Short mmCIF file of C-alpha atoms and ligand atoms in Angstrom, two decimals:
data_model
loop_
_atom_site.label_atom_id
_atom_site.label_comp_id
_atom_site.label_asym_id
_atom_site.label_seq_id
_atom_site.Cartn_x
_atom_site.Cartn_y
_atom_site.Cartn_z
CA UNK A 207 19.48 53.80 112.84
CA UNK A 208 21.13 55.26 115.56
CA UNK A 209 24.89 54.48 115.98
CA UNK A 210 27.74 55.66 118.46
CA UNK A 211 30.36 56.07 116.05
CA UNK A 212 33.31 56.45 118.82
CA UNK A 213 32.56 53.09 120.37
CA UNK A 214 32.50 51.96 116.85
CA UNK A 215 35.85 52.95 116.30
CA UNK A 216 37.23 51.22 119.47
CA UNK A 217 35.32 48.09 119.30
CA UNK A 218 37.19 48.57 115.26
CA UNK A 219 40.67 49.74 116.65
CA UNK A 220 41.33 48.12 119.92
CA UNK A 221 41.92 44.52 118.37
CA UNK A 222 43.94 46.18 115.47
CA UNK A 223 46.40 48.38 117.58
CA UNK A 224 49.36 46.27 118.48
CA UNK A 225 49.82 45.25 114.53
CA UNK A 226 48.64 48.52 113.35
CA UNK A 227 51.98 49.90 112.67
CA UNK A 228 52.56 46.76 110.30
CA UNK A 229 51.48 48.69 107.42
CA UNK A 230 51.65 51.64 105.11
CA UNK A 231 50.47 54.19 107.65
CA UNK A 232 53.98 55.36 109.35
CA UNK A 233 54.74 56.53 106.07
CA UNK A 234 51.80 57.77 105.12
CA UNK A 235 51.41 59.95 108.57
CA UNK A 236 54.82 60.98 108.07
CA UNK A 237 53.89 62.14 104.44
CA UNK A 238 51.13 64.26 106.08
CA UNK A 239 53.51 65.72 108.60
CA UNK A 240 55.50 67.06 106.04
CA UNK A 241 52.32 68.70 104.30
CA UNK A 242 51.63 70.74 107.45
CA UNK A 243 55.37 72.54 107.07
CA UNK A 244 55.35 72.76 110.87
CA UNK A 245 58.08 74.99 112.34
CA UNK A 246 59.85 75.05 115.83
CA UNK A 247 57.64 76.40 118.40
CA UNK A 248 54.39 75.58 117.01
CA UNK A 249 51.58 73.72 118.48
CA UNK A 250 49.86 70.64 117.00
CA UNK A 251 46.63 68.90 117.68
CA UNK A 252 46.40 65.57 116.09
CA UNK A 253 43.34 64.53 115.63
CA UNK A 254 42.80 60.59 116.02
CA UNK A 255 46.27 60.11 116.95
CA UNK A 256 46.35 56.39 116.87
CA UNK A 257 49.89 54.79 117.90
CA UNK A 258 51.17 58.07 117.64
CA UNK A 259 52.63 57.91 113.63
CA UNK A 260 51.63 61.50 113.20
CA UNK A 261 52.21 62.99 117.06
CA UNK A 262 55.70 61.63 117.09
CA UNK A 263 57.01 63.03 113.96
CA UNK A 264 55.32 66.30 114.59
CA UNK A 265 57.21 66.62 117.76
CA UNK A 266 60.54 66.31 116.42
CA UNK A 267 59.35 69.51 113.67
CA UNK A 268 58.25 71.86 116.58
CA UNK A 269 61.40 71.59 118.31
CA UNK A 270 62.23 73.63 120.08
CA UNK A 271 59.49 75.21 122.26
CA UNK A 272 56.41 73.68 120.42
CA UNK A 273 54.04 70.65 121.65
CA UNK A 274 51.89 68.29 119.87
CA UNK A 275 48.50 67.25 121.80
CA UNK A 276 46.93 64.32 120.56
CA UNK A 277 43.32 62.60 120.73
CA UNK A 278 42.03 59.54 120.19
CA UNK A 279 38.95 57.00 121.61
CA UNK A 280 40.63 53.59 120.93
CA UNK A 281 42.32 52.81 124.67
CA UNK A 282 44.23 50.08 122.88
CA UNK A 283 45.62 52.49 119.86
CA UNK A 284 46.83 55.17 122.72
CA UNK A 285 48.63 52.12 124.67
CA UNK A 286 50.98 52.06 121.93
CA UNK A 287 51.18 55.65 121.46
CA UNK A 288 52.34 56.05 125.12
CA UNK A 289 54.60 52.66 124.57
CA UNK A 290 56.66 55.05 122.25
CA UNK A 291 57.04 58.16 124.68
CA UNK A 292 60.63 57.18 126.09
CA UNK A 293 62.25 56.73 122.54
CA UNK A 294 60.88 59.28 120.89
CA UNK A 295 59.53 62.32 123.03
CA UNK A 296 61.81 65.37 121.51
CA UNK A 297 58.88 68.51 122.37
CA UNK A 298 56.41 68.07 124.65
CA UNK A 299 53.66 65.60 123.78
CA UNK A 300 50.38 64.77 125.45
CA UNK A 301 47.30 61.90 124.63
CA UNK A 302 43.65 62.23 125.63
CA UNK A 303 41.10 59.31 125.24
CA UNK A 304 38.02 61.67 123.58
CA UNK A 305 35.89 61.56 120.98
CA UNK A 306 37.24 63.74 118.22
CA UNK A 307 33.62 64.66 117.73
CA UNK A 308 33.24 66.29 120.71
CA UNK A 309 36.09 68.48 121.37
CA UNK A 310 34.23 70.93 123.51
CA UNK A 311 34.00 68.68 125.87
CA UNK A 312 37.60 67.92 126.45
CA UNK A 313 38.63 70.01 129.50
CA UNK A 314 42.47 69.32 128.45
CA UNK A 315 41.58 71.66 125.19
CA UNK A 316 39.42 74.29 127.02
CA UNK A 317 40.77 77.55 125.83
CA UNK A 318 43.25 76.38 123.58
CA UNK A 319 43.99 76.90 120.19
CA UNK A 320 46.52 75.32 117.59
CA UNK A 321 49.10 76.08 114.49
CA UNK A 322 48.55 73.22 112.67
CA UNK A 323 45.64 70.57 113.10
CA UNK A 324 46.31 67.26 111.65
CA UNK A 325 43.70 64.49 110.97
CA UNK A 326 45.19 61.59 109.29
CA UNK A 327 43.41 58.63 108.07
CA UNK A 328 40.18 59.25 110.11
CA UNK A 329 37.71 61.56 108.63
CA UNK A 330 35.97 59.11 106.57
CA UNK A 331 35.35 57.21 109.77
CA UNK A 332 33.15 60.05 111.08
CA UNK A 333 29.49 60.02 110.66
CA UNK A 334 29.32 63.86 110.10
CA UNK A 335 32.74 65.08 108.51
CA UNK A 336 30.96 68.39 108.12
CA UNK A 337 29.99 69.31 111.61
CA UNK A 338 33.84 67.83 112.79
CA UNK A 339 35.94 70.20 110.51
CA UNK A 340 33.51 73.15 111.50
CA UNK A 341 34.21 72.38 115.41
CA UNK A 342 37.67 71.54 114.70
CA UNK A 343 38.30 74.93 113.06
CA UNK A 344 37.43 76.68 116.04
CA UNK A 345 40.61 75.32 117.78
CA UNK A 346 42.87 76.65 114.82
CA UNK A 347 44.58 79.98 115.96
CA UNK A 348 43.97 82.92 113.05
CA UNK A 349 46.30 81.67 109.88
CA UNK A 350 46.40 78.22 111.62
CA UNK A 351 46.19 75.15 109.22
CA UNK A 352 44.16 71.84 108.92
CA UNK A 353 45.51 68.96 107.28
CA UNK A 354 43.21 66.19 106.34
CA UNK A 355 42.33 63.06 104.13
CA UNK A 356 39.88 61.18 102.70
CA UNK A 357 40.03 58.15 100.52
CA UNK A 358 39.15 58.15 96.97
CA UNK A 359 35.92 56.21 96.47
CA UNK A 360 37.37 54.24 94.01
CA UNK A 361 39.92 52.96 96.46
CA UNK A 362 38.99 49.75 98.84
CA UNK A 363 35.92 49.37 96.99
CA UNK A 364 34.94 45.96 98.42
CA UNK A 365 34.43 48.45 101.60
CA UNK A 366 32.58 51.07 99.77
CA UNK A 367 30.44 48.39 98.40
CA UNK A 368 29.58 47.58 101.87
CA UNK A 369 29.17 50.77 102.85
CA UNK A 370 26.54 51.00 100.07
CA UNK A 371 24.62 47.91 101.15
CA UNK A 372 24.53 49.06 104.80
CA UNK A 373 22.64 52.04 103.25
CA UNK A 374 20.22 50.37 100.98
CA UNK A 375 19.24 48.24 104.23
CA UNK A 376 19.15 50.90 106.80
CA UNK A 377 22.44 49.51 108.72
CA UNK A 378 25.56 51.78 108.48
CA UNK A 379 28.75 50.32 108.76
CA UNK A 380 31.65 52.20 110.43
CA UNK A 381 33.27 54.39 107.86
CA UNK A 382 31.37 57.30 105.48
CA UNK A 383 33.42 57.04 102.34
CA UNK A 384 30.03 57.68 99.80
CA UNK A 385 30.12 61.98 100.30
CA UNK A 386 33.63 62.08 98.95
CA UNK A 387 33.34 61.22 95.36
CA UNK A 388 36.05 63.76 93.79
CA UNK A 389 38.31 66.20 95.47
CA UNK A 390 35.83 68.91 95.04
CA UNK A 391 33.74 67.47 97.89
CA UNK A 392 36.77 67.29 100.23
CA UNK A 393 37.16 71.54 99.18
CA UNK A 394 33.72 72.25 99.29
CA UNK A 395 33.14 70.67 102.92
CA UNK A 396 36.96 72.95 104.26
CA UNK A 397 35.33 76.19 102.63
CA UNK A 398 31.65 75.82 104.71
CA UNK A 399 33.70 75.33 107.75
CA UNK A 400 35.62 78.76 106.96
CA UNK A 401 38.87 77.91 105.94
CA UNK A 402 40.34 79.15 102.82
CA UNK A 403 43.08 79.03 100.19
CA UNK A 404 42.43 75.24 100.25
CA UNK A 405 44.78 73.31 98.21
CA UNK A 406 43.83 69.41 97.40
CA UNK A 407 46.25 67.25 96.40
CA UNK A 408 46.27 63.36 95.15
CA UNK A 409 48.66 60.93 97.00
CA UNK A 410 48.97 56.89 96.62
CA UNK A 411 48.43 55.58 99.72
CA UNK A 412 50.05 52.04 99.27
CA UNK A 413 53.78 51.30 99.45
CA UNK A 414 55.10 51.69 96.49
CA UNK A 415 58.44 49.50 96.23
CA UNK A 416 61.54 51.54 96.85
CA UNK A 417 59.68 55.19 97.10
CA UNK A 418 59.69 56.81 100.33
CA UNK A 419 59.71 60.45 99.78
CA UNK A 420 56.42 62.61 99.80
CA UNK A 421 57.43 63.51 95.81
CA UNK A 422 57.17 60.01 94.67
CA UNK A 423 53.58 59.52 95.96
CA UNK A 424 52.04 62.76 94.78
CA UNK A 425 49.89 61.79 91.34
CA UNK A 426 47.90 63.86 89.12
CA UNK A 427 45.45 60.93 88.50
CA UNK A 428 45.00 57.82 91.47
CA UNK A 429 46.65 55.00 89.71
CA UNK A 430 45.07 51.55 89.01
CA UNK A 431 45.94 49.29 92.19
CA UNK A 432 43.75 46.26 91.05
CA UNK A 433 41.51 44.78 88.29
CA UNK A 434 38.19 42.46 89.04
CA UNK A 435 35.70 41.03 87.41
CA UNK A 436 32.02 40.64 88.36
CA UNK A 437 32.31 37.06 89.16
CA UNK A 438 34.85 38.11 92.20
CA UNK A 439 31.81 39.55 94.22
CA UNK A 440 30.89 36.28 96.00
CA UNK A 441 34.56 35.56 97.07
CA UNK A 442 34.91 39.34 97.78
CA UNK A 443 31.64 39.30 100.16
CA UNK A 444 32.91 36.35 102.21
CA UNK A 445 36.16 37.76 102.47
CA UNK A 446 35.24 40.93 104.05
CA UNK A 447 31.72 40.33 105.78
CA UNK A 448 33.08 38.89 109.29
CA UNK A 449 35.53 41.12 109.61
CA UNK A 450 34.01 44.87 108.55
CA UNK A 451 30.46 44.41 108.46
CA UNK A 452 30.01 41.86 111.21
CA UNK A 453 27.46 43.52 113.55
CA UNK A 454 25.52 45.09 110.60
CA UNK A 455 25.27 43.05 107.73
CA UNK A 456 26.32 39.40 109.00
CA UNK A 457 23.73 38.33 111.14
CA UNK A 458 21.71 35.33 109.60
CA UNK A 459 18.59 37.54 109.81
CA UNK A 460 20.22 39.92 106.95
CA UNK A 461 23.09 37.86 105.35
CA UNK A 462 21.45 36.65 102.07
CA UNK A 463 19.99 40.10 101.47
CA UNK A 464 23.36 41.82 101.96
CA UNK A 465 24.70 39.00 99.64
CA UNK A 466 22.26 40.15 96.90
CA UNK A 467 22.60 43.82 97.15
CA UNK A 468 26.84 43.12 97.20
CA UNK A 469 26.88 41.50 93.97
CA UNK A 470 23.94 44.33 92.47
CA UNK A 471 25.95 47.28 93.58
CA UNK A 472 29.75 45.42 92.92
CA UNK A 473 28.14 44.79 89.31
CA UNK A 474 27.09 48.38 88.95
CA UNK A 475 30.87 49.29 89.44
CA UNK A 476 32.09 47.45 86.27
CA UNK A 477 32.94 49.15 83.21
CA UNK A 478 31.97 48.20 79.44
CA UNK A 479 34.53 45.34 79.55
CA UNK A 480 32.88 43.88 82.58
CA UNK A 481 35.97 44.90 84.65
CA UNK A 482 36.16 46.79 88.21
CA UNK A 483 39.08 48.81 88.60
CA UNK A 484 40.25 49.65 91.98
CA UNK A 485 42.74 52.57 92.49
CA UNK A 486 45.00 53.41 95.05
CA UNK A 487 44.74 57.13 96.32
CA UNK A 488 43.55 59.94 98.74
CA UNK A 489 43.20 63.14 98.62
CA UNK A 490 44.53 65.51 101.22
CA UNK A 491 43.30 68.94 101.85
CA UNK A 492 45.17 71.45 103.19
CA UNK A 493 43.17 74.76 104.54
CA UNK A 494 43.90 78.06 106.16
CA UNK A 495 41.83 79.87 109.00
CA UNK A 496 41.80 83.59 108.52
CA UNK A 497 43.94 86.23 110.04
C1 SAM B 114 43.28 54.53 110.74
S1 SAM B 114 43.28 54.99 112.35
C2 SAM B 114 44.52 56.60 111.74
C3 SAM B 114 45.77 56.74 113.38
C4 SAM B 114 46.69 57.67 112.76
N1 SAM B 114 45.66 59.48 112.73
C5 SAM B 114 47.46 57.41 111.79
O1 SAM B 114 47.29 58.24 110.66
O2 SAM B 114 48.46 56.35 111.91
C6 SAM B 114 41.92 55.74 112.98
C7 SAM B 114 41.87 56.27 114.11
O3 SAM B 114 40.48 57.14 114.06
C8 SAM B 114 39.99 56.95 115.83
N2 SAM B 114 38.93 57.48 115.74
C9 SAM B 114 37.76 57.18 114.86
N3 SAM B 114 36.77 57.74 115.17
C10 SAM B 114 37.09 58.60 116.32
C11 SAM B 114 36.43 59.48 117.25
N4 SAM B 114 35.10 59.70 116.79
N5 SAM B 114 37.04 60.00 117.92
C12 SAM B 114 38.96 59.68 118.29
N6 SAM B 114 39.29 59.03 117.57
C13 SAM B 114 38.60 58.35 116.55
C14 SAM B 114 40.57 55.43 116.02
O4 SAM B 114 40.25 54.99 117.10
C15 SAM B 114 41.90 54.76 115.01
O5 SAM B 114 42.88 55.39 116.19
#
């Protein structure tokens, strides 16, 4: 089924914009900026910049002389980002409303190349991440780097179960996490885009009480966040269906079949003890463009 992903993203994020920062996102975005190891004078492209959680810390890191360009499709998220300008502006920061899957069509970026491109918490929202990363690499200077994350498919498992149900019914949901089963999948995607010296690290995403520094969030293996039983399927279906899958799976024509498939997919996640473990984790890839 043909979808308009940027339109889906706008519909998903406009209503969330005002409360978006009341979450783990500000800290996680800061960690993504730290992983970029930005230097004074560098020029940064922040893709899917949202409310500016990457853009402003990045602007502090590249002063003096640097700049940050943010691109996002959601006018609601960009309004929040613009609202922080007075309190935050440290280096030149500029925001554009545009799809990050069509950067060639953004006049403000014509002929520009960047020292670093950061895309935080958004690659898994794109229908064709491979094509997106290939296009983004064209906007990196020689020896520039891309920093991007994907969620571990064993995290947020209700949502990935909805994604699987949607696929089975030919009705896709507005996120695409199924392709990233392991860190190597992200590495392969970055390699195919022509990036080299790729490092993929595993981080916890949810806030850990009393911990703020990046090092506290590094993990060899993602930690288990919650354990469910097979019987939780119906409760989770009802909890999320209208919010996340409203247009795709919630209609009266399809809801019952979606519920049946949700139970079926959910059951497949159970281990030998009948338990379903949800982890908390993302993979962050850092890759470099050739000289
Ligand atoms: C989870 S938020 C991440 C925002 C920000 N990077 C952060 O770390 O806080 C995802 C963002 O991706 C944006 N987005 C999704 N698809 C997009 C697209 N095709 N083009 C531009 N922005 C997109 C949404 O509008 C939303 O602001």
